[in-house]
Tab-separated table of C-alpha atoms in Angstrom:
chain	number	residue	atom	x	y	z
A	1	MET	CA	-24.373	181.660	-144.024
A	2	PHE	CA	-22.600	179.875	-141.189
A	3	ASP	CA	-23.854	176.506	-139.941
A	4	LYS	CA	-22.311	176.829	-136.472
A	5	ILE	CA	-21.043	179.798	-134.426
A	6	LEU	CA	-19.020	179.655	-131.212
A	7	ILE	CA	-20.021	182.343	-128.701
A	8	ALA	CA	-16.963	183.443	-126.755
A	9	ASN	CA	-18.743	185.214	-123.925
A	10	ARG	CA	-21.077	184.730	-120.980
A	11	GLY	CA	-24.139	186.214	-119.269
A	12	GLU	CA	-26.865	188.123	-121.031
A	13	ILE	CA	-24.926	188.840	-124.232
A	14	ALA	CA	-24.108	185.156	-124.803
A	15	LEU	CA	-27.777	184.247	-124.418
A	16	ARG	CA	-28.815	187.213	-126.583
A	17	ILE	CA	-26.545	186.078	-129.437
A	18	ALA	CA	-27.640	182.445	-129.111
A	19	ARG	CA	-31.310	183.400	-129.463
A	20	THR	CA	-30.735	185.198	-132.743
A	21	CYS	CA	-28.639	182.290	-134.006
A	22	ARG	CA	-31.505	179.899	-133.258
A	23	GLU	CA	-33.927	182.108	-135.202
A	24	MET	CA	-31.470	182.068	-138.134
A	25	GLY	CA	-31.117	178.282	-138.043
A	26	VAL	CA	-27.477	178.534	-136.945
A	27	ARG	CA	-26.227	176.077	-134.323
A	28	THR	CA	-24.338	177.481	-131.327
A	29	VAL	CA	-21.427	176.497	-129.122
A	30	VAL	CA	-21.095	178.425	-125.857
A	31	VAL	CA	-17.796	178.319	-123.996
A	32	HIS	CA	-17.865	178.658	-120.226
A	33	SER	CA	-15.730	178.691	-117.121
A	34	THR	CA	-16.282	176.327	-114.212
A	35	ALA	CA	-18.177	179.151	-112.451
A	36	ASP	CA	-20.694	179.330	-115.322
A	37	ARG	CA	-21.193	175.612	-116.014
A	38	SER	CA	-24.941	175.849	-115.284
A	39	SER	CA	-25.609	179.381	-116.538
A	40	ALA	CA	-28.618	180.358	-118.639
A	41	ALA	CA	-26.511	180.642	-121.806
A	42	VAL	CA	-25.017	177.192	-121.217
A	43	ARG	CA	-28.471	175.699	-120.684
A	44	TYR	CA	-29.706	177.287	-123.931
A	45	ALA	CA	-26.808	176.446	-126.278
A	46	ASP	CA	-26.716	173.513	-128.679
A	47	GLU	CA	-23.208	172.590	-127.480
A	48	THR	CA	-20.946	173.786	-124.685
A	49	VAL	CA	-17.238	173.612	-123.964
A	50	GLN	CA	-15.606	174.300	-120.604
A	51	VAL	CA	-12.510	176.413	-121.243
A	52	GLY	CA	-11.048	176.985	-117.795
A	53	PRO	CA	-11.453	178.081	-114.175
A	54	PRO	CA	-13.288	181.252	-113.065
A	55	PRO	CA	-10.530	183.871	-113.629
A	56	PRO	CA	-11.211	185.405	-117.088
A	57	GLY	CA	-7.527	185.313	-118.024
A	58	ARG	CA	-7.599	181.532	-117.694
A	59	SER	CA	-10.949	180.977	-119.430
A	60	TYR	CA	-12.880	183.571	-121.465
A	61	MET	CA	-9.773	185.600	-122.296
A	62	TYR	CA	-7.441	182.660	-122.889
A	63	ALA	CA	-7.455	182.658	-126.688
A	64	PRO	CA	-5.846	179.228	-127.261
A	65	SER	CA	-8.626	177.461	-125.347
A	66	VAL	CA	-11.367	179.414	-127.129
A	67	ILE	CA	-9.913	178.728	-130.586
A	68	GLU	CA	-9.335	175.056	-129.759
A	69	ALA	CA	-12.997	174.792	-128.686
A	70	ALA	CA	-14.136	176.296	-131.993
A	71	LEU	CA	-11.993	173.924	-134.042
A	72	ARG	CA	-12.950	170.864	-132.001
A	73	THR	CA	-16.689	171.526	-132.360
A	74	GLY	CA	-16.564	172.449	-136.052
A	75	ALA	CA	-17.641	176.068	-135.596
A	76	GLU	CA	-16.996	178.255	-138.640
A	77	ALA	CA	-17.196	181.608	-136.859
A	78	VAL	CA	-16.646	183.126	-133.426
A	79	HIS	CA	-18.882	185.828	-131.946
A	80	PRO	CA	-16.989	187.560	-129.125
A	81	GLY	CA	-19.864	189.744	-127.853
A	82	TYR	CA	-18.496	192.678	-125.857
A	83	GLY	CA	-15.592	192.770	-123.411
A	84	PHE	CA	-13.161	189.848	-123.067
A	85	LEU	CA	-11.642	189.151	-126.534
A	86	SER	CA	-14.023	191.335	-128.559
A	87	GLU	CA	-11.473	194.072	-129.332
A	88	ASP	CA	-8.279	192.030	-129.362
A	89	PRO	CA	-6.584	192.206	-132.801
A	90	ASP	CA	-4.210	189.366	-131.899
A	91	PHE	CA	-7.197	187.116	-131.234
A	92	ALA	CA	-8.745	188.224	-134.533
A	93	ARG	CA	-5.537	187.311	-136.378
A	94	ALA	CA	-5.324	183.968	-134.581
A	95	CYS	CA	-8.897	183.164	-135.652
A	96	ALA	CA	-8.085	184.039	-139.259
A	97	ALA	CA	-4.965	181.879	-139.180
A	98	GLU	CA	-7.125	178.902	-138.206
A	99	GLY	CA	-9.746	179.593	-140.863
A	100	LEU	CA	-12.299	180.970	-138.398
A	101	THR	CA	-14.362	184.078	-139.121
A	102	LEU	CA	-14.377	186.533	-136.239
A	103	ILE	CA	-17.687	188.401	-136.190
A	104	GLY	CA	-16.340	191.935	-135.974
A	105	PRO	CA	-14.101	194.384	-137.809
A	106	SER	CA	-10.893	193.314	-139.525
A	107	PRO	CA	-7.789	192.842	-137.341
A	108	SER	CA	-6.153	195.968	-138.812
A	109	THR	CA	-9.241	198.108	-138.153
A	110	MET	CA	-9.560	196.620	-134.674
A	111	GLU	CA	-5.943	197.516	-133.970
A	112	LEU	CA	-6.437	201.092	-135.176
A	113	VAL	CA	-9.625	201.810	-133.218
A	114	GLY	CA	-8.079	200.175	-130.150
A	115	ASP	CA	-5.305	202.776	-130.205
A	116	LYS	CA	-7.326	205.761	-129.069
A	117	ALA	CA	-4.604	208.284	-129.858
A	118	ARG	CA	-4.089	206.974	-133.414
A	119	VAL	CA	-7.791	206.791	-134.265
A	120	ARG	CA	-8.287	210.301	-132.872
A	121	ALA	CA	-5.574	211.616	-135.211
A	122	ALA	CA	-6.931	209.653	-138.182
A	123	LEU	CA	-10.481	210.928	-137.757
A	124	ALA	CA	-9.357	214.501	-137.098
A	125	ALA	CA	-7.616	214.285	-140.487
A	126	ALA	CA	-10.901	213.005	-141.966
A	127	GLY	CA	-12.708	216.115	-140.719
A	128	LEU	CA	-14.239	215.048	-137.412
A	129	PRO	CA	-14.021	217.688	-134.652
A	130	VAL	CA	-11.761	216.750	-131.729
A	131	LEU	CA	-10.942	218.386	-128.418
A	132	PRO	CA	-7.579	220.166	-128.117
A	133	GLY	CA	-4.930	217.760	-126.890
A	134	SER	CA	-1.696	215.968	-127.629
A	135	ASP	CA	-0.716	214.744	-131.078
A	136	GLY	CA	-0.685	211.079	-130.190
A	137	ALA	CA	0.789	209.554	-127.046
A	138	VAL	CA	2.973	211.774	-124.872
A	139	THR	CA	6.550	210.670	-124.234
A	140	GLY	CA	6.726	211.611	-120.563
A	141	ALA	CA	5.483	213.846	-117.760
A	142	ALA	CA	7.395	216.847	-119.128
A	143	GLU	CA	5.588	216.679	-122.478
A	144	ALA	CA	2.285	216.164	-120.678
A	145	LEU	CA	2.871	219.402	-118.756
A	146	GLU	CA	3.649	221.234	-122.004
A	147	VAL	CA	0.433	219.979	-123.607
A	148	ALA	CA	-1.615	220.955	-120.542
A	149	ALA	CA	-0.130	224.460	-120.622
A	150	ALA	CA	-1.123	224.777	-124.283
A	151	VAL	CA	-4.700	223.433	-124.072
A	152	GLY	CA	-5.555	224.623	-120.545
A	153	TYR	CA	-6.678	222.821	-117.420
A	154	PRO	CA	-8.531	220.690	-116.604
A	155	VAL	CA	-7.162	217.884	-118.790
A	156	LEU	CA	-7.956	214.212	-119.213
A	157	VAL	CA	-5.136	211.705	-119.145
A	158	LYS	CA	-6.332	208.730	-121.204
A	159	ALA	CA	-4.750	205.346	-121.773
A	160	VAL	CA	-4.108	204.713	-125.453
A	161	ALA	CA	-5.303	201.113	-125.044
A	162	GLY	CA	-8.029	201.840	-122.472
A	163	GLY	CA	-11.681	200.961	-122.672
A	164	GLY	CA	-14.881	200.588	-120.700
A	165	GLY	CA	-14.272	203.846	-118.850
A	166	ARG	CA	-10.991	202.567	-117.384
A	167	GLY	CA	-7.605	204.215	-117.721
A	168	ILE	CA	-8.957	207.774	-117.620
A	169	ALA	CA	-8.229	210.434	-114.997
A	170	VAL	CA	-8.667	214.210	-114.648
A	171	ALA	CA	-5.931	216.660	-113.638
A	172	HIS	CA	-6.659	220.240	-112.567
A	173	ASP	CA	-3.134	221.594	-112.126
A	174	ASP	CA	0.530	220.715	-112.638
A	175	ALA	CA	0.867	218.817	-109.367
A	176	GLY	CA	-2.277	216.826	-110.101
A	177	LEU	CA	-1.076	216.076	-113.629
A	178	ARG	CA	2.240	214.693	-112.404
A	179	ARG	CA	0.406	212.384	-109.997
A	180	VAL	CA	-2.302	211.358	-112.484
A	181	TYR	CA	0.236	210.756	-115.249
A	182	ARG	CA	2.238	208.444	-112.997
A	183	GLU	CA	-0.836	206.552	-111.765
A	184	THR	CA	-2.533	206.229	-115.152
A	185	THR	CA	0.551	204.984	-116.988
A	186	ALA	CA	1.132	202.380	-114.256
A	187	PHE	CA	-2.515	201.291	-114.353
A	188	ALA	CA	-2.516	201.098	-118.160
A	189	ARG	CA	0.684	199.066	-118.213
A	190	THR	CA	-0.732	196.579	-115.723
A	191	SER	CA	-4.283	196.414	-117.106
A	192	PHE	CA	-3.774	196.737	-120.862
A	193	GLY	CA	-0.137	195.798	-121.389
A	194	ASN	CA	0.507	199.267	-122.809
A	195	GLY	CA	1.394	202.208	-120.562
A	196	GLU	CA	1.077	204.918	-123.218
A	197	VAL	CA	-1.315	207.814	-122.555
A	198	TYR	CA	-2.483	210.919	-124.385
A	199	LEU	CA	-4.076	214.164	-123.213
A	200	GLU	CA	-7.275	216.002	-124.060
A	201	HIS	CA	-8.886	219.120	-122.660
A	202	PHE	CA	-11.592	218.074	-120.192
A	203	LEU	CA	-15.170	219.294	-120.486
A	204	PRO	CA	-16.583	219.469	-116.935
A	205	SER	CA	-20.131	219.451	-118.306
A	206	ALA	CA	-20.952	217.483	-121.445
A	207	ARG	CA	-23.328	214.869	-122.752
A	208	HIS	CA	-22.239	211.481	-124.086
A	209	VAL	CA	-23.951	210.901	-127.429
A	210	GLU	CA	-23.015	207.991	-129.690
A	211	VAL	CA	-24.015	206.838	-133.155
A	212	GLN	CA	-24.603	203.213	-134.154
A	213	LEU	CA	-22.869	202.120	-137.365
A	214	LEU	CA	-23.642	199.149	-139.591
A	215	CYS	CA	-21.256	198.503	-142.492
A	216	ASP	CA	-20.778	195.621	-144.915
A	217	ALA	CA	-17.689	194.427	-146.786
A	218	HIS	CA	-18.990	195.852	-150.072
A	219	GLY	CA	-18.679	199.542	-149.230
A	220	ALA	CA	-22.125	200.243	-147.741
A	221	SER	CA	-22.109	202.237	-144.482
A	222	LEU	CA	-25.234	203.155	-142.527
A	223	GLN	CA	-25.794	205.117	-139.355
A	224	LEU	CA	-28.752	203.828	-137.348
A	225	GLY	CA	-29.358	206.882	-135.199
A	226	GLU	CA	-27.944	208.207	-131.981
A	227	ARG	CA	-28.127	207.204	-128.315
A	228	ASP	CA	-27.647	209.280	-125.181
A	229	CYS	CA	-25.499	207.530	-122.558
A	230	SER	CA	-24.862	210.469	-120.231
A	231	LEU	CA	-26.142	208.927	-117.005
A	232	GLN	CA	-22.907	207.348	-115.790
A	233	ARG	CA	-21.098	206.748	-112.566
A	234	ARG	CA	-17.321	206.981	-112.862
A	235	ARG	CA	-17.734	206.589	-116.624
A	236	GLN	CA	-19.780	203.393	-116.259
A	237	LYS	CA	-23.135	203.749	-118.005
A	238	LEU	CA	-26.331	203.239	-116.023
A	239	ILE	CA	-29.181	204.394	-118.292
A	240	GLU	CA	-29.175	204.813	-122.081
A	241	GLU	CA	-31.849	206.073	-124.445
A	242	ALA	CA	-32.563	206.493	-128.139
A	243	PRO	CA	-32.909	208.991	-129.622
A	244	ALA	CA	-30.846	211.509	-127.650
A	245	PRO	CA	-33.212	214.102	-126.138
A	246	ALA	CA	-33.115	217.868	-126.592
A	247	LEU	CA	-30.293	218.054	-129.122
A	248	PRO	CA	-30.001	221.342	-131.050
A	249	PRO	CA	-31.739	221.264	-134.457
A	250	GLY	CA	-29.720	219.406	-137.043
A	251	LEU	CA	-27.128	218.043	-134.603
A	252	ALA	CA	-28.324	214.424	-134.805
A	253	ASP	CA	-27.965	214.460	-138.596
A	254	ARG	CA	-24.581	216.132	-138.291
A	255	ILE	CA	-23.051	213.593	-135.949
A	256	GLY	CA	-24.638	210.797	-137.967
A	257	ALA	CA	-22.797	212.111	-141.020
A	258	TYR	CA	-19.589	212.298	-138.983
A	259	ALA	CA	-20.042	208.646	-138.026
A	260	VAL	CA	-20.404	207.577	-141.670
A	261	THR	CA	-17.317	209.634	-142.548
A	262	ALA	CA	-15.462	207.779	-139.793
A	263	ALA	CA	-16.621	204.398	-141.098
A	264	ARG	CA	-15.346	205.165	-144.578
A	265	ALA	CA	-12.052	206.573	-143.323
A	266	LEU	CA	-11.475	203.405	-141.298
A	267	ASP	CA	-12.750	201.014	-143.992
A	268	TYR	CA	-15.038	199.724	-141.271
A	269	ARG	CA	-16.960	196.430	-141.463
A	270	GLY	CA	-19.659	195.168	-139.114
A	271	LEU	CA	-21.257	196.886	-136.134
A	272	GLY	CA	-19.475	199.792	-134.491
A	273	THR	CA	-20.157	202.891	-132.458
A	274	VAL	CA	-18.736	206.371	-132.854
A	275	GLU	CA	-18.901	208.267	-129.564
A	276	PHE	CA	-19.072	212.031	-129.117
A	277	LEU	CA	-19.156	214.573	-126.333
A	278	VAL	CA	-21.650	217.415	-126.768
A	279	ASP	CA	-20.840	220.553	-124.753
A	280	ASP	CA	-23.258	223.063	-123.237
A	281	SER	CA	-23.345	225.069	-126.470
A	282	GLY	CA	-24.309	222.008	-128.517
A	283	ARG	CA	-20.876	221.567	-130.119
A	284	PRO	CA	-19.904	217.907	-130.722
A	285	THR	CA	-16.373	216.538	-130.465
A	286	PHE	CA	-15.209	213.030	-131.306
A	287	MET	CA	-14.340	210.811	-128.351
A	288	GLU	CA	-13.682	207.227	-129.545
A	289	VAL	CA	-14.777	204.313	-131.719
A	290	ASN	CA	-15.955	201.033	-130.213
A	291	GLY	CA	-15.395	198.137	-132.593
A	292	ARG	CA	-17.962	195.699	-131.190
A	293	ILE	CA	-21.584	195.342	-130.269
A	294	GLN	CA	-22.417	197.598	-127.314
A	295	VAL	CA	-24.234	196.728	-124.099
A	296	GLU	CA	-26.820	199.383	-125.003
A	297	HIS	CA	-27.587	198.095	-128.516
A	298	PRO	CA	-31.203	197.106	-127.613
A	299	VAL	CA	-32.420	200.714	-127.545
A	300	THR	CA	-31.382	201.096	-131.178
A	301	GLU	CA	-33.062	197.797	-132.006
A	302	LEU	CA	-36.347	198.933	-130.469
A	303	VAL	CA	-36.517	202.244	-132.329
A	304	THR	CA	-35.346	200.858	-135.692
A	305	GLY	CA	-36.945	197.406	-135.639
A	306	LEU	CA	-33.613	195.818	-136.607
A	307	ASP	CA	-31.947	192.801	-135.010
A	308	LEU	CA	-28.378	194.101	-134.836
A	309	VAL	CA	-26.896	190.701	-134.004
A	310	ARG	CA	-28.541	189.222	-137.102
A	311	GLU	CA	-27.158	192.051	-139.238
A	312	GLN	CA	-23.729	191.613	-137.646
A	313	ILE	CA	-23.699	187.903	-138.478
A	314	ARG	CA	-24.921	188.486	-142.046
A	315	VAL	CA	-22.171	191.027	-142.702
A	316	ALA	CA	-19.523	188.692	-141.275
A	317	ALA	CA	-20.772	185.980	-143.650
A	318	GLY	CA	-20.078	188.324	-146.567
A	319	GLU	CA	-23.663	189.288	-147.323
A	320	ARG	CA	-24.636	192.740	-148.519
A	321	LEU	CA	-26.808	195.083	-146.474
A	322	THR	CA	-30.384	194.987	-147.673
A	323	LEU	CA	-31.070	198.473	-146.285
A	324	THR	CA	-30.226	201.927	-147.538
A	325	GLN	CA	-29.911	205.019	-145.370
A	326	HIS	CA	-33.363	206.070	-146.565
A	327	ASP	CA	-34.811	202.854	-145.088
A	328	VAL	CA	-33.572	203.704	-141.582
A	329	ARG	CA	-36.418	205.558	-139.905
A	330	PRO	CA	-36.278	205.387	-136.101
A	331	ARG	CA	-39.660	205.502	-134.433
A	332	GLY	CA	-40.671	206.288	-130.854
A	333	TRP	CA	-38.432	206.246	-127.789
A	334	ALA	CA	-36.465	203.499	-126.034
A	335	ILE	CA	-34.747	203.455	-122.636
A	336	GLU	CA	-32.396	200.839	-121.185
A	337	CYS	CA	-31.646	200.489	-117.479
A	338	ARG	CA	-28.697	198.325	-116.380
A	339	VAL	CA	-29.535	196.253	-113.334
A	340	ASN	CA	-26.261	195.365	-111.622
A	341	ALA	CA	-25.529	193.249	-108.569
A	342	GLU	CA	-24.034	196.208	-106.706
A	343	ASP	CA	-24.879	198.161	-103.577
A	344	PRO	CA	-25.036	201.900	-104.428
A	345	ASP	CA	-25.241	202.746	-100.719
A	346	ALA	CA	-21.877	201.046	-100.118
A	347	GLY	CA	-19.907	202.738	-102.870
A	348	PHE	CA	-21.256	200.373	-105.525
A	349	ARG	CA	-19.606	197.412	-103.857
A	350	PRO	CA	-20.261	194.196	-105.853
A	351	ALA	CA	-23.004	192.146	-104.192
A	352	PRO	CA	-23.013	188.648	-105.726
A	353	GLY	CA	-24.780	185.623	-104.306
A	354	ARG	CA	-27.540	183.101	-104.958
A	355	LEU	CA	-30.730	184.491	-106.485
A	356	THR	CA	-33.453	182.983	-104.318
A	357	THR	CA	-35.950	185.257	-106.097
A	358	PHE	CA	-35.530	186.529	-109.655
A	359	ARG	CA	-38.825	187.693	-111.127
A	360	PRO	CA	-38.373	189.954	-114.194
A	361	PRO	CA	-41.074	192.409	-115.257
A	362	GLY	CA	-43.443	191.963	-118.179
A	363	GLY	CA	-46.075	194.092	-119.842
A	364	PRO	CA	-46.333	195.935	-123.144
A	365	TRP	CA	-43.155	196.889	-125.003
A	366	THR	CA	-40.954	195.679	-122.149
A	367	ARG	CA	-37.850	193.612	-122.903
A	368	VAL	CA	-35.541	192.033	-120.338
A	369	ASP	CA	-32.145	190.723	-121.456
A	370	ALA	CA	-30.908	188.640	-118.529
A	371	GLY	CA	-28.146	186.110	-118.082
A	372	PHE	CA	-29.592	184.652	-114.884
A	373	ALA	CA	-32.698	182.910	-113.599
A	374	GLN	CA	-34.121	182.163	-110.174
A	375	GLY	CA	-31.856	179.811	-108.261
A	376	ASP	CA	-28.708	180.791	-110.154
A	377	ARG	CA	-25.607	181.942	-108.337
A	378	VAL	CA	-24.065	185.255	-109.402
A	379	PRO	CA	-20.302	184.617	-109.348
A	380	PRO	CA	-17.939	187.284	-107.993
A	381	ASN	CA	-15.428	186.892	-110.819
A	382	TYR	CA	-17.075	188.959	-113.564
A	383	ASP	CA	-18.937	192.139	-114.417
A	384	SER	CA	-21.890	192.648	-112.090
A	385	LEU	CA	-24.561	193.042	-114.814
A	386	LEU	CA	-27.625	190.940	-113.972
A	387	ALA	CA	-30.078	192.165	-116.571
A	388	LYS	CA	-31.023	195.004	-118.876
A	389	VAL	CA	-34.566	196.352	-118.670
A	390	VAL	CA	-35.403	197.929	-122.024
A	391	VAL	CA	-38.701	199.607	-122.886
A	392	TRP	CA	-40.240	201.313	-125.905
A	393	ALA	CA	-42.986	203.940	-126.038
A	394	PRO	CA	-44.242	206.509	-128.553
A	395	ASP	CA	-42.532	209.384	-126.711
A	396	ARG	CA	-39.957	210.023	-123.998
A	397	ASP	CA	-42.352	210.737	-121.125
A	398	GLN	CA	-44.195	207.471	-121.688
A	399	ALA	CA	-40.896	205.594	-122.016
A	400	ILE	CA	-39.701	206.965	-118.657
A	401	ALA	CA	-42.977	205.978	-117.010
A	402	ARG	CA	-42.809	202.503	-118.551
A	403	ALA	CA	-39.195	201.999	-117.460
A	404	ASP	CA	-40.049	202.981	-113.886
A	405	ARG	CA	-43.051	200.670	-113.855
A	406	ALA	CA	-40.930	197.788	-115.133
A	407	LEU	CA	-38.191	198.371	-112.545
A	408	ALA	CA	-40.807	198.493	-109.786
A	409	GLU	CA	-42.027	195.039	-110.890
A	410	PHE	CA	-38.546	193.505	-110.978
A	411	VAL	CA	-38.068	191.410	-107.833
A	412	ILE	CA	-34.527	190.241	-107.058
A	413	ASP	CA	-33.510	188.810	-103.708
A	414	GLY	CA	-30.952	186.523	-102.149
A	415	PRO	CA	-28.458	186.405	-99.280
A	416	GLY	CA	-26.046	189.296	-99.687
A	417	VAL	CA	-27.529	190.348	-103.035
A	418	ALA	CA	-28.186	194.049	-103.649
A	419	THR	CA	-29.020	195.767	-106.929
A	420	THR	CA	-28.992	199.187	-108.574
A	421	ILE	CA	-32.784	199.198	-109.059
A	422	PRO	CA	-33.498	201.823	-106.334
A	423	LEU	CA	-30.873	204.158	-107.813
A	424	LEU	CA	-32.183	203.652	-111.352
A	425	ARG	CA	-35.705	204.585	-110.261
A	426	ARG	CA	-34.347	207.646	-108.477
A	427	LEU	CA	-32.544	208.738	-111.645
A	428	LEU	CA	-35.659	208.243	-113.770
A	429	ALA	CA	-37.567	210.509	-111.367
A	430	ASP	CA	-34.850	213.175	-111.260
A	431	PRO	CA	-36.169	216.534	-112.575
A	432	ASP	CA	-32.951	217.304	-114.445
A	433	PHE	CA	-33.043	213.969	-116.258
A	434	ARG	CA	-36.706	214.388	-117.128
A	435	ALA	CA	-35.928	217.846	-118.538
A	436	ALA	CA	-32.869	216.458	-120.412
A	437	ARG	CA	-30.517	218.746	-118.477
A	438	HIS	CA	-28.263	215.852	-117.410
A	439	ALA	CA	-24.577	215.427	-118.281
A	440	THR	CA	-21.869	212.834	-117.691
A	441	THR	CA	-21.136	214.232	-114.215
A	442	HIS	CA	-24.784	214.269	-113.149
A	443	VAL	CA	-24.896	210.966	-111.241
A	444	ASP	CA	-21.663	211.524	-109.319
A	445	GLY	CA	-22.858	215.008	-108.367
A	446	LEU	CA	-26.217	213.669	-107.246
A	447	LEU	CA	-24.604	210.999	-105.079
A	448	THR	CA	-22.136	213.480	-103.596
A	449	ARG	CA	-24.961	215.824	-102.631
A	450	SER	CA	-26.895	212.936	-101.074
A	451	THR	CA	-23.882	211.850	-99.011
A	452	SER	CA	-23.210	215.345	-97.704
A	453	SER	CA	-26.828	216.164	-96.859
């Protein structure tokens, strides 16, 4: 086991990782920008290193500074959390070259799953169902039009190197495809350094269901159950739950088996997530693989009783899984609500500022993963996530009621600060969500209807 781990992230996930490290007797180094010099994760860590100014490209995403901090402090491993450098194969290779263990998949696997067109082709060959689309990246607008004619509109234009819901656009006809192709390739080139895109048929109504993987370096691959992440706004998740409600009989086991097939085909190691779309008829199709810990991992932890960060660290240290698939028996229901510093009534405009009041909820089976405390300033330079409110209950109805109660208790205030709490409570009360009739377009449709009424 490692003696010291450098955490190359910020906010709630940095603090979350540090807490598990402390329980394991592992010392931590947290890197930070000048904007985060007094953050909760920095206050908690055993050691800290300032790696640059607020812009992520000059601090959290500047690999030379992060690696130099690890070497200078004697860290043996680097935990990248999610976002930033967590899915960067070049960073993974640079860590390996310096004798550092990156807590995540191998650089070659990271490179493959980061190329969404290549991994789609590889897993289709392994037997996973995929939506009709292009065979890899398209070479230009003319080929994109040919693919669209073959698979039928509407189509999704997706950046090969995209992630986090970015670099994706829908086209409904030839004129729209020409425009979307031009805009998406330009965006992808600027944002990801790779302008390649591929096409898939678009499902106007589908649910987003993903499966949590845990794999060691000795050939063991487990699936830890599924999560429903369908409540999204512009492909940014708002509420997640485990298990996924109202799936057709046998579908959860089926997509779990698909996920294990994917892990073996990719020679996967560590934590990962295989994401699917489930259409109105209950048919699943593969969407993508995320090679990192996910924001929504706590719901899986609450229903399985596993500390996924602990398991992730153990696997990275070369240890074998102590579980078999038979040992994985999810129990009850868990729901996570993402509390962001955004104003839903102003088009989800970021609303950072000083938190003059920050009073998280408590109560039975209520967990709050937060990267802030009262008096902290929420900087404008990063993702707007303030906290995750995660609850467990014996069944879904009780979990919904508990989540709403917890959100009602959460008091956040400060000059200019607004949060998504009112919207989250509205979604929890929505009849279609309560009846599990929601899909990925549900939130945008709800907000559109509210604006027009």
